[in-house]
Short mmCIF file of C-alpha atoms in Angstrom, two decimals:
data_model
loop_
_atom_site.label_atom_id
_atom_site.label_comp_id
_atom_site.label_asym_id
_atom_site.label_seq_id
_atom_site.Cartn_x
_atom_site.Cartn_y
_atom_site.Cartn_z
CA UNK V 17 98.90 85.12 63.22
CA UNK V 18 97.13 83.40 64.13
CA UNK V 19 93.52 84.25 65.26
CA UNK V 20 92.09 82.45 68.42
CA UNK V 21 87.75 81.80 69.38
CA UNK V 22 87.10 81.87 72.23
CA UNK V 23 83.97 83.58 74.26
CA UNK V 24 80.60 84.72 73.02
CA UNK V 25 77.84 87.11 73.47
CA UNK V 26 76.52 90.26 74.78
CA UNK V 27 74.15 92.74 75.42
CA UNK V 28 74.85 95.74 72.90
CA UNK V 29 73.03 99.46 72.73
CA UNK V 30 72.79 104.01 71.18
CA UNK V 31 71.53 107.75 71.33
CA UNK V 32 69.33 110.35 72.92
CA UNK V 33 66.89 112.76 74.50
CA UNK V 34 65.41 111.92 78.24
CA UNK V 35 63.15 112.47 80.90
CA UNK V 36 63.60 111.27 84.40
CA UNK V 37 61.27 111.42 87.51
CA UNK V 38 61.81 111.26 91.20
CA UNK V 39 60.69 108.72 93.80
CA UNK V 40 57.94 109.53 95.38
CA UNK V 41 53.96 110.78 95.94
CA UNK V 42 52.29 107.41 95.98
CA UNK V 43 52.11 104.71 98.36
CA UNK V 44 53.56 102.50 95.02
CA UNK V 45 56.46 104.88 94.81
CA UNK V 46 57.50 105.05 98.50
CA UNK V 47 57.26 101.23 98.59
CA UNK V 48 59.99 101.53 95.23
CA UNK V 49 62.50 104.27 96.59
CA UNK V 50 62.34 101.34 99.92
CA UNK V 51 63.13 98.71 97.09
CA UNK V 52 66.00 101.27 95.58
CA UNK V 53 67.48 102.29 99.28
CA UNK V 54 67.72 98.24 100.28
CA UNK V 55 69.32 97.23 97.04
CA UNK V 56 72.47 100.50 97.63
CA UNK V 57 72.57 99.28 101.50
CA UNK V 58 73.47 96.51 100.69
CA UNK V 59 75.39 96.03 97.03
CA UNK V 60 77.89 99.22 98.67
CA UNK V 61 81.06 97.75 99.51
CA UNK V 62 82.48 100.85 100.70
CA UNK V 63 81.73 104.18 102.34
CA UNK V 64 77.91 104.81 102.23
CA UNK V 65 77.35 107.94 100.34
CA UNK V 66 73.86 110.27 101.71
CA UNK V 67 70.03 109.20 99.32
CA UNK V 68 67.41 111.74 98.81
CA UNK V 69 64.13 111.43 101.47
CA UNK V 70 61.02 110.88 99.45
CA UNK V 71 58.97 114.38 98.22
CA UNK V 72 55.97 115.63 96.70
CA UNK V 73 55.63 114.28 93.44
CA UNK V 74 59.02 115.41 91.29
CA UNK V 75 61.10 115.33 88.39
CA UNK V 76 63.99 114.98 86.30
CA UNK V 77 63.84 115.26 82.49
CA UNK V 78 67.67 114.68 80.43
CA UNK V 79 67.58 115.89 77.30
CA UNK V 80 70.27 114.38 75.92
CA UNK V 81 71.32 114.89 71.80
CA UNK V 82 73.74 112.78 69.85
CA UNK V 83 74.79 112.70 66.80
CA UNK V 84 75.31 109.16 65.00
CA UNK V 85 78.60 109.63 63.19
CA UNK V 86 78.88 106.82 65.71
CA UNK V 87 75.76 106.08 66.81
CA UNK V 88 76.12 102.73 68.31
CA UNK V 89 77.87 103.97 71.41
CA UNK V 90 77.93 107.46 72.29
CA UNK V 91 74.49 106.13 73.20
CA UNK V 92 75.45 103.79 75.49
CA UNK V 93 78.11 105.53 77.58
CA UNK V 94 75.44 108.96 78.20
CA UNK V 95 72.61 106.61 79.06
CA UNK V 96 74.43 104.99 81.09
CA UNK V 97 75.77 107.49 83.48
CA UNK V 98 72.08 109.33 83.33
CA UNK V 99 70.88 105.84 85.53
CA UNK V 100 73.18 106.16 87.78
CA UNK V 101 72.66 110.27 88.28
CA UNK V 102 69.16 109.20 88.67
CA UNK V 103 69.90 106.19 91.16
CA UNK V 104 72.50 108.90 93.12
CA UNK V 105 69.78 111.48 92.95
CA UNK V 106 66.10 108.52 93.57
CA UNK V 107 65.23 109.84 90.13
CA UNK V 108 62.73 107.82 87.73
CA UNK V 109 63.86 107.57 84.13
CA UNK V 110 61.91 108.79 81.24
CA UNK V 111 62.62 106.54 77.97
CA UNK V 112 64.16 108.90 75.82
CA UNK V 113 63.38 110.45 72.65
CA UNK V 114 67.04 109.78 70.12
CA UNK V 115 68.18 113.05 68.09
CA UNK V 116 66.82 113.14 64.63
CA UNK V 117 68.55 116.08 63.33
CA UNK V 118 72.21 115.03 63.23
CA UNK V 119 74.26 115.06 60.29
CA UNK V 120 72.59 111.48 59.49
CA UNK V 121 68.80 112.55 60.00
CA UNK V 122 68.50 109.08 61.11
CA UNK V 123 63.99 108.69 62.41
CA UNK V 124 65.01 105.90 64.80
CA UNK V 125 63.17 105.72 67.91
CA UNK V 126 64.47 104.12 71.29
CA UNK V 127 61.83 101.34 70.82
CA UNK V 128 63.36 100.56 67.07
CA UNK V 129 67.03 100.57 68.91
CA UNK V 130 67.14 98.91 71.60
CA UNK V 131 65.29 97.00 73.69
CA UNK V 132 62.95 98.44 75.70
CA UNK V 133 60.59 95.65 78.28
CA UNK V 134 64.48 94.45 78.50
CA UNK V 135 65.72 97.93 79.96
CA UNK V 136 63.13 98.35 82.09
CA UNK V 137 63.17 94.95 83.53
CA UNK V 138 66.90 95.23 84.32
CA UNK V 139 67.01 98.34 86.38
CA UNK V 140 64.33 97.45 88.20
CA UNK V 141 66.12 96.96 91.39
CA UNK V 142 68.56 99.92 90.69
CA UNK V 143 65.94 102.20 88.90
CA UNK V 144 62.30 103.57 87.53
CA UNK V 145 62.17 103.55 84.36
CA UNK V 146 58.87 104.70 82.60
CA UNK V 147 58.26 105.08 78.81
CA UNK V 148 55.76 107.81 78.98
CA UNK V 149 56.63 111.06 81.26
CA UNK V 150 52.43 111.31 83.43
CA UNK V 151 50.14 113.96 82.32
CA UNK V 152 49.53 115.61 84.87
CA UNK V 153 53.24 116.10 84.61
CA UNK V 154 53.63 117.54 81.12
CA UNK V 155 52.60 121.45 82.68
CA UNK V 156 55.46 121.14 85.62
CA UNK V 157 57.74 124.56 86.33
CA UNK V 158 60.41 123.06 84.53
CA UNK V 159 64.44 123.61 85.38
CA UNK V 160 67.10 123.63 82.21
CA UNK V 161 70.65 122.87 83.78
CA UNK V 162 73.62 122.42 82.70
CA UNK V 163 76.06 119.65 84.56
CA UNK V 164 79.38 119.77 85.36
CA UNK V 165 81.33 117.98 83.49
CA UNK V 166 82.81 115.06 85.37
CA UNK V 167 81.11 115.62 89.01
CA UNK V 168 80.87 113.12 91.61
CA UNK V 169 77.86 111.70 94.25
CA UNK V 170 78.47 115.78 96.03
CA UNK V 171 78.05 117.19 93.20
CA UNK V 172 74.64 116.26 92.56
CA UNK V 173 73.45 115.93 96.34
CA UNK V 174 74.43 119.09 97.41
CA UNK V 175 74.08 121.21 94.22
CA UNK V 176 70.95 119.85 92.07
CA UNK V 177 69.02 117.91 94.51
CA UNK V 178 68.00 120.90 96.64
CA UNK V 179 66.82 122.12 93.44
CA UNK V 180 63.94 119.77 93.70
CA UNK V 181 62.60 122.70 96.27
CA UNK V 182 61.66 124.85 93.51
CA UNK V 183 61.06 123.08 90.56
CA UNK V 184 58.72 119.47 89.81
CA UNK V 185 60.99 119.17 86.41
CA UNK V 186 64.80 119.68 84.90
CA UNK V 187 65.94 119.78 82.40
CA UNK V 188 69.83 118.41 81.46
CA UNK V 189 70.69 120.14 78.61
CA UNK V 190 73.66 118.04 78.48
CA UNK V 191 74.75 114.62 79.02
CA UNK V 192 78.58 113.83 78.22
CA UNK V 193 80.87 113.00 80.44
CA UNK V 194 78.48 114.72 83.17
CA UNK V 195 79.19 111.08 85.61
CA UNK V 196 83.06 110.81 86.65
CA UNK V 197 85.01 108.18 85.56
CA UNK V 198 86.61 107.34 88.77
CA UNK V 199 86.21 107.46 93.36
CA UNK V 200 83.09 106.70 92.80
CA UNK V 201 80.99 104.44 95.51
CA UNK V 202 81.09 101.04 94.23
CA UNK V 203 77.13 100.29 93.58
CA UNK V 204 77.44 102.95 92.12
CA UNK V 205 79.76 102.00 89.11
CA UNK V 206 78.34 98.26 89.36
CA UNK V 207 75.38 100.09 88.04
CA UNK V 208 77.05 101.84 85.44
CA UNK V 209 78.47 98.31 84.14
CA UNK V 210 74.62 97.35 84.58
CA UNK V 211 73.45 99.90 82.74
CA UNK V 212 75.95 99.43 79.90
CA UNK V 213 76.51 96.40 79.68
CA UNK V 214 73.50 94.39 80.27
CA UNK V 215 70.45 96.00 80.77
CA UNK V 216 70.79 98.06 76.84
CA UNK V 217 70.50 95.93 74.17
CA UNK V 218 68.75 95.92 70.72
CA UNK V 219 66.03 95.07 69.67
CA UNK V 220 65.51 91.77 69.31
CA UNK V 221 65.41 92.34 65.10
CA UNK V 222 68.81 94.45 64.99
CA UNK V 223 70.01 91.14 67.52
CA UNK V 224 68.88 88.97 64.88
CA UNK V 225 70.36 89.99 61.82
CA UNK V 226 73.58 90.59 63.87
CA UNK V 227 73.93 87.38 65.11
CA UNK V 228 73.24 86.02 61.55
CA UNK V 229 76.13 87.73 60.50
CA UNK V 230 78.58 86.34 62.71
CA UNK V 231 77.67 82.93 62.30
CA UNK V 232 77.67 83.53 58.39
CA UNK V 233 81.46 85.70 59.11
CA UNK V 234 82.28 82.53 61.01
CA UNK V 235 81.97 80.36 58.62
CA UNK V 236 84.81 81.90 56.67
CA UNK V 237 86.70 80.85 59.88
CA UNK V 238 89.13 83.42 62.61
CA UNK V 239 87.63 86.61 61.73
CA UNK V 240 89.08 90.33 61.98
CA UNK V 241 86.58 93.39 62.71
CA UNK V 242 87.79 96.05 61.41
CA UNK V 243 86.27 99.45 62.27
CA UNK V 244 86.85 101.48 59.23
CA UNK V 245 86.70 105.39 60.36
CA UNK V 246 86.91 106.31 56.59
CA UNK V 247 83.76 107.69 56.07
CA UNK V 248 83.05 111.23 55.23
CA UNK V 249 81.77 112.64 57.84
CA UNK V 250 84.82 111.72 60.06
CA UNK V 251 86.95 112.59 57.16
CA UNK V 252 85.74 116.00 56.96
CA UNK V 253 85.54 116.37 60.31
CA UNK V 254 88.36 115.81 61.50
CA UNK V 255 90.23 117.63 58.45
CA UNK V 256 91.99 114.09 57.29
CA UNK V 257 92.88 114.74 53.42
CA UNK V 258 96.20 112.54 52.80
CA UNK V 259 95.51 110.69 50.18
CA UNK V 260 92.43 111.35 48.66
CA UNK V 261 92.58 114.42 45.87
CA UNK V 262 92.06 117.82 45.94
CA UNK V 263 88.80 117.14 44.50
CA UNK V 264 87.96 115.33 47.72
CA UNK V 265 90.15 117.34 50.36
CA UNK V 266 87.49 120.91 48.71
CA UNK V 267 84.26 118.83 49.18
CA UNK V 268 85.66 118.00 52.91
CA UNK V 269 86.00 121.61 53.87
CA UNK V 270 83.15 122.00 51.95
CA UNK V 271 81.29 119.93 54.10
CA UNK V 272 82.91 121.20 57.48
CA UNK V 273 82.27 124.64 56.95
CA UNK V 274 78.54 124.36 56.25
CA UNK V 275 78.38 122.22 59.47
CA UNK V 276 77.45 125.21 61.50
CA UNK V 277 77.84 122.83 65.58
CA UNK V 278 81.14 121.59 64.08
CA UNK V 279 83.25 124.98 65.74
CA UNK V 280 86.84 124.10 64.13
CA UNK V 281 86.78 124.98 60.67
CA UNK V 282 90.87 125.47 59.23
CA UNK V 283 92.65 122.53 59.94
CA UNK V 284 96.20 121.74 59.31
CA UNK V 285 95.76 118.02 57.81
CA UNK V 286 99.59 117.25 57.63
CA UNK V 287 99.21 118.16 61.70
CA UNK V 288 96.87 116.84 62.22
CA UNK V 289 98.21 113.01 60.77
CA UNK V 290 101.67 113.45 62.06
CA UNK V 291 100.26 113.63 65.80
CA UNK V 292 98.42 111.45 65.45
CA UNK V 293 95.10 112.19 65.28
CA UNK V 294 93.94 111.14 61.82
CA UNK V 295 92.07 107.40 61.11
CA UNK V 296 94.19 105.31 58.89
CA UNK V 297 93.86 104.84 55.13
CA UNK V 298 92.57 101.92 53.58
CA UNK V 299 95.62 101.39 52.34
CA UNK V 300 97.66 101.63 55.88
CA UNK V 301 95.87 99.62 57.92
CA UNK V 302 96.10 96.83 55.20
CA UNK V 303 100.12 97.45 56.06
CA UNK V 304 99.49 97.25 58.86
CA UNK V 305 97.82 93.85 59.79
CA UNK V 306 100.15 91.87 57.24
CA UNK V 307 103.05 93.94 59.73
CA UNK V 308 100.91 92.24 61.79
CA UNK V 309 101.89 88.60 60.39
CA UNK V 310 97.92 88.24 59.75
CA UNK V 311 97.77 86.33 56.19
CA UNK V 312 96.01 87.61 53.19
CA UNK V 313 93.34 84.26 54.35
CA UNK V 314 92.38 85.79 57.25
CA UNK V 315 88.35 87.31 57.42
CA UNK V 316 88.55 90.64 57.34
CA UNK V 317 85.08 92.19 58.24
CA UNK V 318 84.36 96.02 57.60
CA UNK V 319 82.21 98.02 60.26
CA UNK V 320 82.15 100.51 58.87
CA UNK V 321 79.55 102.84 56.93
CA UNK V 322 79.60 103.97 53.17
CA UNK V 323 83.87 104.22 52.89
CA UNK V 324 84.74 107.53 51.16
CA UNK V 325 85.91 107.52 47.61
CA UNK V 326 84.24 103.93 47.84
CA UNK V 327 86.10 101.58 46.05
CA UNK V 328 88.71 103.27 44.90
CA UNK V 329 90.10 104.07 48.32
CA UNK V 330 89.25 100.06 49.54
CA UNK V 331 91.97 98.16 45.82
CA UNK V 332 95.50 97.70 48.37
CA UNK V 333 93.29 96.65 51.43
CA UNK V 334 91.78 94.49 48.68
CA UNK V 335 94.24 92.88 47.30
CA UNK V 336 96.58 92.17 51.05
CA UNK V 337 92.95 90.74 52.04
CA UNK V 338 90.71 89.09 49.55
CA UNK V 339 87.90 88.04 52.26
CA UNK V 340 86.70 91.93 53.30
CA UNK V 341 83.35 91.08 54.08
CA UNK V 342 80.64 93.78 54.98
CA UNK V 343 77.12 93.80 56.27
CA UNK V 344 75.89 94.91 52.47
CA UNK V 345 77.61 91.74 51.86
CA UNK V 346 76.39 89.34 53.71
CA UNK V 347 72.91 89.95 54.14
CA UNK V 348 70.93 89.22 51.44
CA UNK V 349 69.01 93.72 50.17
CA UNK V 350 66.00 91.94 51.89
CA UNK V 351 67.51 90.95 54.73
CA UNK V 352 68.94 95.10 55.30
CA UNK V 353 65.58 96.58 53.66
CA UNK V 354 64.44 97.51 56.97
CA UNK V 355 67.76 99.12 58.30
CA UNK V 356 68.69 100.63 55.16
CA UNK V 357 67.51 104.28 55.81
CA UNK V 358 68.83 104.41 59.43
CA UNK V 359 71.86 105.03 60.24
CA UNK V 360 72.08 104.09 64.04
CA UNK V 361 70.38 100.34 63.46
CA UNK V 362 73.53 100.02 60.80
CA UNK V 363 75.87 100.71 63.40
CA UNK V 364 73.71 98.62 65.63
CA UNK V 365 74.75 95.70 63.33
CA UNK V 366 78.30 96.08 63.05
CA UNK V 367 78.82 96.76 66.85
CA UNK V 368 77.26 93.26 67.40
CA UNK V 369 79.89 91.90 64.56
CA UNK V 370 82.72 94.30 65.97
CA UNK V 371 82.09 92.53 69.99
CA UNK V 372 81.90 89.05 68.89
CA UNK V 373 85.56 88.55 66.62
CA UNK V 374 88.24 86.85 67.02
CA UNK V 375 89.38 89.83 66.64
CA UNK V 376 88.86 93.34 66.62
CA UNK V 377 91.31 96.60 65.53
CA UNK V 378 89.68 100.36 65.49
CA UNK V 379 91.69 102.19 62.51
CA UNK V 380 90.90 105.66 64.73
CA UNK V 381 90.39 105.64 68.61
CA UNK V 382 86.48 107.08 68.36
CA UNK V 383 83.75 106.53 71.02
CA UNK V 384 82.73 103.55 68.79
CA UNK V 385 85.68 101.66 68.92
CA UNK V 386 86.21 102.38 72.91
CA UNK V 387 82.95 101.28 73.33
CA UNK V 388 83.52 97.70 71.57
CA UNK V 389 87.09 98.01 73.12
CA UNK V 390 85.40 98.08 76.58
CA UNK V 391 82.91 95.25 76.16
CA UNK V 392 85.32 93.12 74.92
CA UNK V 393 86.86 93.06 78.65
CA UNK V 394 84.16 92.94 79.76
CA UNK V 395 83.28 89.51 78.09
CA UNK V 396 86.79 88.25 78.66
CA UNK V 397 89.52 90.75 77.81
CA UNK V 398 88.56 89.77 73.49
CA UNK V 399 91.60 90.65 72.13
CA UNK V 400 91.47 94.49 71.02
CA UNK V 401 94.57 95.78 68.85
CA UNK V 402 94.81 99.22 69.47
CA UNK V 403 97.01 101.13 66.83
CA UNK V 404 99.72 103.03 67.54
CA UNK V 405 98.34 105.88 64.83
CA UNK V 406 101.24 108.59 65.73
CA UNK V 407 103.97 105.86 65.73
CA UNK V 408 102.28 104.34 62.24
CA UNK V 409 102.29 107.30 60.17
CA UNK V 410 106.05 107.55 60.28
CA UNK V 411 106.99 104.79 59.56
CA UNK V 412 104.91 104.34 57.12
CA UNK V 413 105.71 108.07 55.19
CA UNK V 414 109.14 105.60 55.03
CA UNK V 415 107.51 103.16 53.33
CA UNK V 416 106.01 105.51 51.11
CA UNK V 417 109.81 107.15 50.12
CA UNK V 418 111.91 104.64 50.39
CA UNK V 419 113.83 104.19 53.68
CA UNK V 420 111.92 101.80 54.64
CA UNK V 421 111.11 98.34 52.98
CA UNK V 422 108.10 96.07 53.88
CA UNK V 423 109.48 93.14 55.72
CA UNK V 424 110.22 91.34 58.03
CA UNK V 425 112.34 94.95 60.04
CA UNK V 426 108.89 96.69 59.33
CA UNK V 427 107.20 94.09 60.55
CA UNK V 428 109.41 93.38 63.98
CA UNK V 429 109.14 97.53 64.60
CA UNK V 430 104.86 97.51 64.02
CA UNK V 431 104.84 93.68 66.08
CA UNK V 432 106.98 95.71 69.28
CA UNK V 433 105.26 99.25 69.53
CA UNK V 434 101.64 96.94 69.79
CA UNK V 435 102.35 93.90 72.29
CA UNK V 436 101.10 95.53 74.77
CA UNK V 437 98.54 97.42 73.16
CA UNK V 438 95.82 94.70 72.33
CA UNK V 439 93.19 94.69 75.31
CA UNK V 440 95.29 92.33 78.26
CA UNK V 441 93.07 92.81 81.31
CA UNK V 442 94.86 96.44 83.29
CA UNK V 443 93.47 98.40 85.68
CA UNK V 444 92.03 101.76 84.32
CA UNK V 445 94.63 104.80 83.32
CA UNK V 446 94.29 107.49 85.41
CA UNK V 447 95.07 111.15 84.34
CA UNK V 448 98.55 112.32 82.15
CA UNK V 449 101.30 113.83 84.99
CA UNK V 450 101.25 117.13 84.65
CA UNK V 451 97.25 118.17 83.52
CA UNK V 452 95.22 120.48 85.37
CA UNK V 453 91.48 120.32 85.63
CA UNK V 454 89.60 119.48 82.92
CA UNK V 455 92.47 118.80 80.75
CA UNK V 456 93.24 116.67 83.34
CA UNK V 457 90.02 114.41 83.38
CA UNK V 458 89.93 114.49 79.33
CA UNK V 459 92.85 112.48 79.95
CA UNK V 460 92.02 109.71 81.94
CA UNK V 461 90.91 106.31 80.26
CA UNK V 462 86.96 106.67 79.89
CA UNK V 463 84.86 104.27 82.57
CA UNK V 464 82.99 102.02 79.15
CA UNK V 465 86.78 101.54 77.79
CA UNK V 466 88.47 99.52 80.17
CA UNK V 467 85.84 98.77 82.76
CA UNK V 468 88.24 97.87 84.90
CA UNK V 469 88.16 96.73 88.33
CA UNK V 470 84.51 98.03 89.04
CA UNK V 471 82.84 96.03 86.80
CA UNK V 472 84.56 92.53 87.30
CA UNK V 473 84.32 90.08 90.66
CA UNK V 474 87.03 90.30 92.89
CA UNK V 475 88.47 87.53 95.28
CA UNK V 476 89.89 89.29 98.67
CA UNK V 477 93.28 87.98 97.41
CA UNK V 478 93.04 90.12 94.53
CA UNK V 479 96.00 92.82 94.60
CA UNK V 480 96.72 93.97 90.77
#
């Protein structure tokens, strides 16, 4: 299968603890509020929604804590949603502090990962953003709130906005999935797009090295970026031990047992795999790429942290695709030195190379994979092949048991089942039929995974 070269470039992202300030109090703030109101009125093509009026100096603090196993992506989604919520509440954002207590103990600050000045400038006509909480408000009355998941505009205006009457600071204890995927005003959805795909750009040093890695990867020819989620944290969290030794399996179980904020401890690895909940192994990925028709001469970039088990688990993939590269292979030790101790910054480099690849293939549909897939859709629906893991493991098990041979038949089966899983334009999927409550929202395709139609211009005649 040939790889085709397409367009390029992007704005990117990542991790967090937030403050938001309400627009009010001074003449300058009132002027900014007027700009925000003007933008809202002119940007919305749908039904108008209510905006709160200016008040005494009030603020909203968002605290977002992110565990960095997939550092380059969940931060962006949460940040972008909080930008939109701030817009709904006429609040001023305070640049967030990044979580420093997660699995990877990453000490990065926001400005280490993102271009802070660009973030502020990009949102100047939508939401006011400040770098620090004003000193006069540090000791202001505060309220801690757990915002309702998948909420719409009415929830924030009817239940959160009235809190300003009694509190100057509101702390949002959680920010994951606090905004609905669908049925929001068009201008709010477009703001989410601007925040996620344009305002959140990586810091200049990360962008510079990331773009250099892209150039070096392209020197080998059109390439596949493989997001290989075969790292210790992922396998421990998911309980996926297929193909591992007993010693390795025991080590992962011990990690899961001793990580207090991972709630599920007892996991059946065979059931996980058969249900499609495990990442494909490096061996399975190699079989998958071969079955799709990619020749052994295809350059493959491994977007990942340290692969669990090291080279011993990469032998079969390496034998199928010898041009197997990574940031560690493409960059010198000196070039990587400023980033090596920071998992979020290393993940950001992988994110850039993945967005700019000719083909992107994730071995697991986690947060980073979804973010990259959405980013590639935003930049022209670049080819992204999403493996049907549940169907694939059944085929691979047949191969292992001798009931099916690799070759034409397997290739035809795998190619056909992935014919409509390659990132072609389509509207975002709604909830799974029959689901109710939070499960209904959870079953929807995420806004940032597929921003069609909200983030794309459409003609009046476009009914697709």
